[in-house]
XYZ file of C-alpha atoms in Angstrom:
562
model
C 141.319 94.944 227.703
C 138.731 93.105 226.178
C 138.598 89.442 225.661
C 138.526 87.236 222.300
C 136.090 83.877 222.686
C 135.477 81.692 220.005
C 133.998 78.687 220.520
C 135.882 76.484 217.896
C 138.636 74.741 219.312
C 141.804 76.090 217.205
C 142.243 78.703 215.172
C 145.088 78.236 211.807
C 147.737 80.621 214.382
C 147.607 77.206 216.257
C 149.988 76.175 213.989
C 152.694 78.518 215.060
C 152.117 78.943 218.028
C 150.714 75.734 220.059
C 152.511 72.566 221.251
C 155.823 71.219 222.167
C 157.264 71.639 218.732
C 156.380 75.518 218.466
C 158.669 76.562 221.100
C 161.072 77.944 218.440
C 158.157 79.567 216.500
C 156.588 81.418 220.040
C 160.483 82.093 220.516
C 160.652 84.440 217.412
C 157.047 85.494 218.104
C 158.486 86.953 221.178
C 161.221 88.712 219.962
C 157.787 90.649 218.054
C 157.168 91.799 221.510
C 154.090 89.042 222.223
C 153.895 87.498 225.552
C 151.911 84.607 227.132
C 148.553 86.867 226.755
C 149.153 87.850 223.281
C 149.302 83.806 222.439
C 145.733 83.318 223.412
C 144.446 85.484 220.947
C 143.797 85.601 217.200
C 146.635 86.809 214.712
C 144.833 89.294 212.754
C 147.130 90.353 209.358
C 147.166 93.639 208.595
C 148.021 93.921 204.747
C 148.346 97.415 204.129
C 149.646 98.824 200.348
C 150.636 101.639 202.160
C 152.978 103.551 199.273
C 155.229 106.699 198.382
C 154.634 106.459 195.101
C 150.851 106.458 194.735
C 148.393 109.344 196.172
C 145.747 107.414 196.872
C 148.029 105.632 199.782
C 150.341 108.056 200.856
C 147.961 107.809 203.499
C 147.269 104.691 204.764
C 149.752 104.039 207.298
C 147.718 106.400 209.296
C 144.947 104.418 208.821
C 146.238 101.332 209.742
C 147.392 102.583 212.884
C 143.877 103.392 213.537
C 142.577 100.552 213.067
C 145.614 97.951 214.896
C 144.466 100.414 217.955
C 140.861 98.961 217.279
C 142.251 95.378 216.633
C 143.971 95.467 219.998
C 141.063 96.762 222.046
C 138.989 93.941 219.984
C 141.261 91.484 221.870
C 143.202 90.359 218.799
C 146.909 90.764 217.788
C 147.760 92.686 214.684
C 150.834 92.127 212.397
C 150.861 94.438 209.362
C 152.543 93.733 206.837
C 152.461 94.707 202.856
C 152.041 94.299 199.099
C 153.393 96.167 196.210
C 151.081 98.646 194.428
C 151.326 100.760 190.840
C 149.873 104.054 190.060
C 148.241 104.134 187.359
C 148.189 107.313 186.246
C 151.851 107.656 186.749
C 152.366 104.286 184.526
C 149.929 104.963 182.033
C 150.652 105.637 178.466
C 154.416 104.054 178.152
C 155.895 100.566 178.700
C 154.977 100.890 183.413
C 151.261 100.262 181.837
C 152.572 96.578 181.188
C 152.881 96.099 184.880
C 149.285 97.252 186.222
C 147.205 94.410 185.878
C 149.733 91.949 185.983
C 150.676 93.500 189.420
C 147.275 92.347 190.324
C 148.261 88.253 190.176
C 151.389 89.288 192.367
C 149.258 91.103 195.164
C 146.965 87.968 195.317
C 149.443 85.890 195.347
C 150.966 87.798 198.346
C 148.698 88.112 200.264
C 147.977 84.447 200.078
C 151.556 83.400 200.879
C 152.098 85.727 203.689
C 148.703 84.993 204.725
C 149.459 81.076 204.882
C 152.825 81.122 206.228
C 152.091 82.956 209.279
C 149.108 81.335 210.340
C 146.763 84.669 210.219
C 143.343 84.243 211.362
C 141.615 87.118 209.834
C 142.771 89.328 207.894
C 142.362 93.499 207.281
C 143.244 94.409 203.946
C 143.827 98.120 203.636
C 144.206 99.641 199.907
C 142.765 102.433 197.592
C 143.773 102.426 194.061
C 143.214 99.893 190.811
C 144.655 96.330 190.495
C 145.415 96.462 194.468
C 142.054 96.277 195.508
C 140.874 93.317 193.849
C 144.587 91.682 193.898
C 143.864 91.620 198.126
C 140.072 90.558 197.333
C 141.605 87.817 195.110
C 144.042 86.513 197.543
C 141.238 86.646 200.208
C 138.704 84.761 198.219
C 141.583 81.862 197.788
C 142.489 82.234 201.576
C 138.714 81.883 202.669
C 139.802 83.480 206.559
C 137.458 86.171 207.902
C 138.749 88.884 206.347
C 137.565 92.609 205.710
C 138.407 95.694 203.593
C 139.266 98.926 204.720
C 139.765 101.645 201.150
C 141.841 104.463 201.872
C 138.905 106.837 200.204
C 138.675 109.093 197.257
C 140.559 112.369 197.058
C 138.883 115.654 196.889
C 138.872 117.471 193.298
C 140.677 120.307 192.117
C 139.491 123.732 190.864
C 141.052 125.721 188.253
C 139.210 128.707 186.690
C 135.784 128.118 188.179
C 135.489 124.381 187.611
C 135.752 121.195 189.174
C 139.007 118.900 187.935
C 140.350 116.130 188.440
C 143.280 113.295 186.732
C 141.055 113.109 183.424
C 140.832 117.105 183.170
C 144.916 117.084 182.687
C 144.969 113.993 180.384
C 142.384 115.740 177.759
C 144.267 118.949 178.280
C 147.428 117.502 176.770
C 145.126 117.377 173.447
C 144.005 120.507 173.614
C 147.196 121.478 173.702
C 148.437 120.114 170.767
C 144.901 121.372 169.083
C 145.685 125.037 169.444
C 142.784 125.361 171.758
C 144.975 126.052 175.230
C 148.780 126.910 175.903
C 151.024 125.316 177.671
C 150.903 127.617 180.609
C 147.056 126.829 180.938
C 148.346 122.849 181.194
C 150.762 123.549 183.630
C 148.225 125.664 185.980
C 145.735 123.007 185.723
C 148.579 120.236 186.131
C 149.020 122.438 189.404
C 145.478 121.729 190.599
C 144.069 118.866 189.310
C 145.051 116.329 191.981
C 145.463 118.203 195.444
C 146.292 116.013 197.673
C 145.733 111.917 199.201
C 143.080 109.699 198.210
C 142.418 107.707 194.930
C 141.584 110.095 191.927
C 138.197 112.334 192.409
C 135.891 110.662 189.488
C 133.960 107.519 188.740
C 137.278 105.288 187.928
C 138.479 102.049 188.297
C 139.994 102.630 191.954
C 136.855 104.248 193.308
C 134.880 101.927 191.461
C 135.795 99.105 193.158
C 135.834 100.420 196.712
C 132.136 101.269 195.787
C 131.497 97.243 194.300
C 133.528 95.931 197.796
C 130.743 97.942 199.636
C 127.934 96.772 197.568
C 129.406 93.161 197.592
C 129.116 93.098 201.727
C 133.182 92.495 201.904
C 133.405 96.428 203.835
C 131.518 98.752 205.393
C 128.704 101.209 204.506
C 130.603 104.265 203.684
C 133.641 102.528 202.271
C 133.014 103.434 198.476
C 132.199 107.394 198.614
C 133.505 108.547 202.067
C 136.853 110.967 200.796
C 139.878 110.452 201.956
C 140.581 113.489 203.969
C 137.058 112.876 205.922
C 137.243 112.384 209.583
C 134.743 109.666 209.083
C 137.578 107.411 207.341
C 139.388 107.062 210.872
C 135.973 106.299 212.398
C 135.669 103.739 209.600
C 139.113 102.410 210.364
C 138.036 101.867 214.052
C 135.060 99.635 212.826
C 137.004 97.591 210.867
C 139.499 96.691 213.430
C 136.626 95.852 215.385
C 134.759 93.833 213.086
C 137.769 91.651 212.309
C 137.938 89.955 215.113
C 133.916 90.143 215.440
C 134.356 88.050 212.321
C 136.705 85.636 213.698
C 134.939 85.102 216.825
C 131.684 84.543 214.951
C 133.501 81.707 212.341
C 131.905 83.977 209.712
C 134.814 83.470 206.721
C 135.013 85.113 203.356
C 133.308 82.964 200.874
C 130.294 83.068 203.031
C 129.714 86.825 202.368
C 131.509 86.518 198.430
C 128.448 84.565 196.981
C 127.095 84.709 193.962
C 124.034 86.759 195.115
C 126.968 89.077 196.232
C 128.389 89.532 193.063
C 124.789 89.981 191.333
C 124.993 93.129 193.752
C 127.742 94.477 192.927
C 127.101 94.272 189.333
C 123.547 95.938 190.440
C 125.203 98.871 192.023
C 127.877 98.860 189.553
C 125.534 99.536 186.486
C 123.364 102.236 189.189
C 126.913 104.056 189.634
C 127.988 104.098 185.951
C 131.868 102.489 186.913
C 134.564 101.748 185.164
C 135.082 98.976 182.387
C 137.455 97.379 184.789
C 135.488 96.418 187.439
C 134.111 93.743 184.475
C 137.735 92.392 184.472
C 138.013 92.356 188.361
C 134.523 90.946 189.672
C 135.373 88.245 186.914
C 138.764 87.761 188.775
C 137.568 87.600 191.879
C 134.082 85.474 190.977
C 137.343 83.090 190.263
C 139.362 82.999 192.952
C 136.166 82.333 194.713
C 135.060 78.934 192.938
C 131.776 80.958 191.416
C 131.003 80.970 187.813
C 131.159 83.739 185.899
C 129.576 84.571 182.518
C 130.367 87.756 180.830
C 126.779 87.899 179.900
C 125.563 88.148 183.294
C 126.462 91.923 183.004
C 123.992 92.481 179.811
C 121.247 90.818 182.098
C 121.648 92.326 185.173
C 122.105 95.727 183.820
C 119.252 95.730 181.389
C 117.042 95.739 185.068
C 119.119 98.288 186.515
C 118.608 102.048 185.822
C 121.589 104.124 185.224
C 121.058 106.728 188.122
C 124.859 108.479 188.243
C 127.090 110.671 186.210
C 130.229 111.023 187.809
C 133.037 112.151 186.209
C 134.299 110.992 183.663
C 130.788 110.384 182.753
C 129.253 113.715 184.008
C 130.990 116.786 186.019
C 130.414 115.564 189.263
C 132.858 114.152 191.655
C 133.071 111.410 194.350
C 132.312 113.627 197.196
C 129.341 114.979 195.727
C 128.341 111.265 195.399
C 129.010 111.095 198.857
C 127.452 113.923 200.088
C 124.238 112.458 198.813
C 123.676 109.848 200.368
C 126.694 107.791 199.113
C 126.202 103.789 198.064
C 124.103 103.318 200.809
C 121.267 105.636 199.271
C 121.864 103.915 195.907
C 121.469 100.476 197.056
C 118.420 101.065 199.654
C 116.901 102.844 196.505
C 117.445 99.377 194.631
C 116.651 97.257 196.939
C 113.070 99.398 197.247
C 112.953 98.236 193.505
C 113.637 94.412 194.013
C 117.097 94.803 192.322
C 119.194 93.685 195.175
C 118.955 90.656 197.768
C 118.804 92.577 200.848
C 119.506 89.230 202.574
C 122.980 88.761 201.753
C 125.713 88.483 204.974
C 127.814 91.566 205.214
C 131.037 92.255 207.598
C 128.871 94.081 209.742
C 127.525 90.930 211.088
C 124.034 91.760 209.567
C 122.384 91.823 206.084
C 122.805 94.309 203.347
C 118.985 95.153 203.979
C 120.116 95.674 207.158
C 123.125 98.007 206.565
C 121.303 100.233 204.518
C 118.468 100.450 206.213
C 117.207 104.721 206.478
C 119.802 105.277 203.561
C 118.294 108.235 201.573
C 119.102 110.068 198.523
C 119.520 113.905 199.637
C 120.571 115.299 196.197
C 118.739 114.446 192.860
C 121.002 116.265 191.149
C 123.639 113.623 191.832
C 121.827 110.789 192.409
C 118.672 110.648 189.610
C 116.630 107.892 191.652
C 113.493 109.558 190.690
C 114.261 110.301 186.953
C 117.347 107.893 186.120
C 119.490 108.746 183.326
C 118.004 105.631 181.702
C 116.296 102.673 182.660
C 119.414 100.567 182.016
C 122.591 100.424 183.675
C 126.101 101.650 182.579
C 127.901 98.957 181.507
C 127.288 96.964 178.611
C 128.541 93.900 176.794
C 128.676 93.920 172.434
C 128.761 90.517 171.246
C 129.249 90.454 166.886
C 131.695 88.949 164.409
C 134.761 91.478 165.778
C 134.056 90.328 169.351
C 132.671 86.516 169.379
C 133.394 86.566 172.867
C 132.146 89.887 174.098
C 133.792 93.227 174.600
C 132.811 95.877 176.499
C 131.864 99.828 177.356
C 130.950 102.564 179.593
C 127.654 102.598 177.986
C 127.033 105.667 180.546
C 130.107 107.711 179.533
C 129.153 107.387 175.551
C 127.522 110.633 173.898
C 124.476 109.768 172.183
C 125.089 110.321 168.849
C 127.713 107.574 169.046
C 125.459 104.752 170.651
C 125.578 103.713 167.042
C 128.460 104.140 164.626
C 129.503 103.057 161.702
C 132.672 103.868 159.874
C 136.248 102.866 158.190
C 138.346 101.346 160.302
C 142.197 102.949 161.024
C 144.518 99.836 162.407
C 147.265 100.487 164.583
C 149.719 97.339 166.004
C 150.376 99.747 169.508
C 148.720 103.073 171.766
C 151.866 104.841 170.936
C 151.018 104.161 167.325
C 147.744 105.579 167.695
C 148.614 108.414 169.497
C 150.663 109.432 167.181
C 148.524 109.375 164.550
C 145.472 111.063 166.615
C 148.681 113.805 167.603
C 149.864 113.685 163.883
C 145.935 114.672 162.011
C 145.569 111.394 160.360
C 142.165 110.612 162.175
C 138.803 112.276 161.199
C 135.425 112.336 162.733
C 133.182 109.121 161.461
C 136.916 106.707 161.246
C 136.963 103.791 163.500
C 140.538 103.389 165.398
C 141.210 99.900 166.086
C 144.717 99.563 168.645
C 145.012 95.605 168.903
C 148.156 93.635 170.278
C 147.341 95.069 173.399
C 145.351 92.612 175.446
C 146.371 89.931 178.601
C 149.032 88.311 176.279
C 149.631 90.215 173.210
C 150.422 93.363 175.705
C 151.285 91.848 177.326
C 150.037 92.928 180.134
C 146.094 94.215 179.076
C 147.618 98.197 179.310
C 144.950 100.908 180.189
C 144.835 103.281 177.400
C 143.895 106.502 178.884
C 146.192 108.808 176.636
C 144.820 108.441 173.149
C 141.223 108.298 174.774
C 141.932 111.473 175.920
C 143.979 112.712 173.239
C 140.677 112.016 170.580
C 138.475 114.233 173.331
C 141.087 116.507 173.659
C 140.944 117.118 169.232
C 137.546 117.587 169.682
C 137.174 113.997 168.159
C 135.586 112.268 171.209
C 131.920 112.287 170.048
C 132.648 111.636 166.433
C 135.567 109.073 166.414
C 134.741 104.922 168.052
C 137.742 103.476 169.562
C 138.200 99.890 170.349
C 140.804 97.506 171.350
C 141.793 94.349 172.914
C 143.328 96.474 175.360
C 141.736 98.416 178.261
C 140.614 101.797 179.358
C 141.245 103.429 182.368
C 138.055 104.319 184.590
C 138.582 107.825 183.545
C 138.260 107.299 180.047
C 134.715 108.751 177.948
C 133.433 108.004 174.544
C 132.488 105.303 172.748
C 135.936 103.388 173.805
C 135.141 99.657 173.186
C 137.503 97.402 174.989
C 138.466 93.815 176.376
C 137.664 92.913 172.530
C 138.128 88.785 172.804
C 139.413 86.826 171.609
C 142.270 89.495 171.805
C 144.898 89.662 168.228
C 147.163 87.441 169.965
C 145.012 84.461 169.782
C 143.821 84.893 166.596
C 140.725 86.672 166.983
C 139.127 88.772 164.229
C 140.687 91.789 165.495
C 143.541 90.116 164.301
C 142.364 89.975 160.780
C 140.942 93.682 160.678
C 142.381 96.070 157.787
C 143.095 99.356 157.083
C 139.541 100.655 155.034
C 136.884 97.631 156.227
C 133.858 99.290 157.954
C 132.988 98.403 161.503
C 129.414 98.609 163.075
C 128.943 99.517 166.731
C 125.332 99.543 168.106
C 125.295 99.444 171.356
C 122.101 99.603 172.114
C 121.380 96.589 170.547
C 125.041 95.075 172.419
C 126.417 94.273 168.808
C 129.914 94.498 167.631
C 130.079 93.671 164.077
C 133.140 93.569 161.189
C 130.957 93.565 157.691
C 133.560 91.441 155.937
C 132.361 87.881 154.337
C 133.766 84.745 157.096
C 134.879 83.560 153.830
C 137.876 86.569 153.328
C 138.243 86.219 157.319
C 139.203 82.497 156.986
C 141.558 83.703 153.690
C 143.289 86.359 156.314
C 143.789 83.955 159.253
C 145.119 81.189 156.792
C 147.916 84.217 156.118
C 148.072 84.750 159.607
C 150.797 84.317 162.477
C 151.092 85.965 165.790
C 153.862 88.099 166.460
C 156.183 88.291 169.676
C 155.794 90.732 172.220
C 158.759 93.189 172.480
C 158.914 93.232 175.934
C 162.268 92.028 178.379
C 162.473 88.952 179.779
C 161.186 88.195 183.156
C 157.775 88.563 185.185
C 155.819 89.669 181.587
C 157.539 86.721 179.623
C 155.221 84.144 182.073
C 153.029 86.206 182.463
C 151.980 86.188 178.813
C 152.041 82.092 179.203
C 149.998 81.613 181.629
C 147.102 84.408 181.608
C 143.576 83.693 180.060
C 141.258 85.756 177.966
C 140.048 88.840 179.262
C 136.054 87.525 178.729
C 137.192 85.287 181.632
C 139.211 88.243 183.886
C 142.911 88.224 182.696
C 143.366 85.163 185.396
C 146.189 82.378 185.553
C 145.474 79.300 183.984
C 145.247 76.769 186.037
């Protein structure tokens, strides 16, 4: 067996386990199983979201018992344990969409408190999907321990009729289907197909998204982001981990010492190269947080206008995450930045060496998939409109917007809810060139900030997706396309000008030129707010109720208030 050294002289399980007055403690720690050996070594906490509800961890328990084998062998002790975790896909679209990101503040929160009670050491935090990720990231930043992440890996698309599907495929079907332009029995083949089995959905979205930034960031290893689920190469990966935690203890090499703010410049690097989701924005903010690091929203305008835009996964293009993989994965993207200056190859990584380092020989094998040679455009994915509707910045998949809607202007449709609005896209009352405005729908107006993948896909399904701008104080799920504007702030609830939006005033969107603008005088916007008063959420009491009280603006991630 091998042997743990560190050369500092106690490690935080000292607390539960040394002295006179831990008898009792080492007492109950024995009734785990643990002997005298097991004392001398480091308690390494396995949180693991393992879940029956959610696909993309239906098959992590597998994983973790992979890598406790590896922890063991390392010479530390493992004790997993859990966190909650919500599908999105299966919440989205009714009131379950309240709970997502809000779930989030609970998983940090966990994983802090279980974290500090037991006197863990290091920590392995095993997850897949959205809100979990960067809820364990969160709760590690605030912990500061050594501490790595294992992602349970993307799941393989579907095929149905020749073509590649995936989550998004079904949601814009549902429109179709109420367009006339495919039966019901078409939707419930593809329904059939679309998701075949464990990982987190196939495309570009929020889940895979941020196993791809965690990567990029140094906080897991190379192959973390693209590597699918049902790969061989995710046990291998599982192995390394439960290695490198107790590597990472030994070496007094903690958290915050890899999450820097060079980090997070590289994630946002790789994040504008791969084209992610909207909510990574929300989440790097979060975690930037939790971390002590300041965070400016514009910092995503100025890091993407150097960064080409060299992906188009889905829901951006018609390739998946495997392809993505197959071609080198995020190590080929980021050794192709870093060959660019674009990255600071010098940043620490849970390997024990640099980024540079990790990526070192990383090449692109499929130009197809990953345009390093001809980009899709010399600047990155994301991007940030600042204007009279969005004083503080909203923001959108700049890489998932057709180009005959980079710039839009039209008559705006308001609706108080997404079931509002999907009724009316459903019902025929929106037309190519109208701007649909959903508002009451961010951090505290939700509350709750709910992903609004439905009417999204219910506007593409119409045939209304590159004709129609949709923008909220609300959120999109990664899979959502189109010029879908969100994380508008100040959100209604506060009083922002979304608030003070009507039915008829026109609405300029150039996003090229990262403007969001209401062309209504300040003077009639003062007259409105004067008449103005914020409404109260309709939602039970409990968790949502403080929730709403103590969340911030989503320009600063949807955090708690301190």
């Amino acid at each position: 067996m091998a042997h743990f050294h560190n050369p500092k002289k106690s490690l935080p399980s000292d607390k539960v386990k040394r002295g006179l007055g831990r008898a009792p403690h080492r007492s109950l720690l024995r009734a785990l199983g643990l002997d005298d050996e097991h004392m001398e070594k480091p308690f390494i906490g396995v949180i693991n979201s393992y879940s029956e509800i959610i696909p993309g961890h239906i098959h992590l328990r597998a994983l973790a018992e992979t890598a406790k084998g590896a922890v063991k062998e390392a010479g530390g002790v493992p004790f997993e344990t859990d966190t909650i975790g919500i599908c999105d896909g299966i919440a989205m679209n009714h009131e379950g969409m309240r709970a997502s990101l809000p779930s989030r503040e609970v998983i940090a929160d966990s994983v802090e408190l279980v974290s500090r009670a037991h006197g863990f050491d290091g920590l392995l935090l095993i997850a897949s999907c959205d809100k979990i990720i960067p809820g364990m990231l969160m709760g590690a930043a605030r912990l500061d321990l050594p501490a790595i992440f294992l992602g349970g890996g993307p799941m393989l698309s579907g095929h149905y009729k020749g073509e590649k599907v995936d989550l998004k495929s079904v949601f814009e079907a549902v429109g179709k289907v109420e367009a006339g332009k495919m039966s019901e029995e078409e939707l419930y083949d593809l329904e059939c197909v679309a998701c075949p089995g464990a990982g987190s959905c196939a495309g570009m979205f929020t889940a895979n998204s941020m196993n791809c930034l965690a990567e990029s960031m140094g906080l897991a290893l190379p192959g973390n982001g693209a590597t699918p689920a049902v790969y061989a190469e995710r046990q291998h990966l599982a192995m390394q981990a439960g290695e490198r935690v107790v590597r990472l203890v030994a070496d007094d090499i903690n958290f915050r010492q890899i999450l820097t703010p060079e980090a997070i410049a590289n994630g946002l690097a790789v994040d504008n190269a791969l084209g992610c989701s909207t909510n990574t924005v929300l989440h790097i903010a979060a975690i930037a947080h939790e971390a002590g690091i300041d965070w400016d929203l514009g910092l995503v305008n100025e890091i993407g206008a150097k960064v080409p835009n060299l992906c188009k996964i889905s829901p951006a293009g018609s390739h998946d995450m495997e392809e993505l993989h197959l071609a080198g994965g995020v190590p080929a993207v980021m050794n192709h930045l870093l060959s660019l200056g674009l990255l600071d190859g010098d940043q620490k990584s849970v390997t024990g060496g640099t980024i540079a380092e990790n990526v070192s020989g990383a090449e692109v094998t499929d130009q197809n998939i990953i345009h390093s040679d001809e980009p899709y455009s010399p600047t990155g994915g994301l991007a940030v409109l600042y204007g009279s509707l969005a004083p503080n910045g909203a923001v959108v998949k700049e890489s998932a917007v057709d180009p005959e809607m980079l710039t839009h202007v039209g008559p705006c449709k308001i609706y108080q809810s997404e079931e509002e609005a999907v009724e009316a896209i459903f019902g025929g009352k929106i037309y190519a060139g109208d701007v649909v405005i959903i508002r009451y729908e961010g951090p505290k107006g939700g509350p709750g900030m709910r992903e609004m993948l439905a009417p999204t896909s219910a506007l593409s399904g119409m045939g209304l997706g590159n004709s129609v701008a949709l923008i909220t104080d609300g959120r999109f799920s990664g899979a959502t396309r189109g010029a879908s504007i969100g994380h508008v702030s100040p959100e209604a609830q506060e009083g922002g000008p979304i608030a003070l939006v009507r039915d008829g005033d026109i609405v300029a969107v150039d996003i090229p030129a990262r403007t969001l603008e209401l062309r209504v005088e300040a003077e009639e916007l003062e007259s409105r707010l004067k008449e103005w008063s914020a409404p109260t959420p309709d939602v039970p009491r409990g968790y949502l109720t403080r929730y709403a009280k103590l969340v911030s603006s989503a320009d600063k991630g949807a955090v708690f208030t301190d």
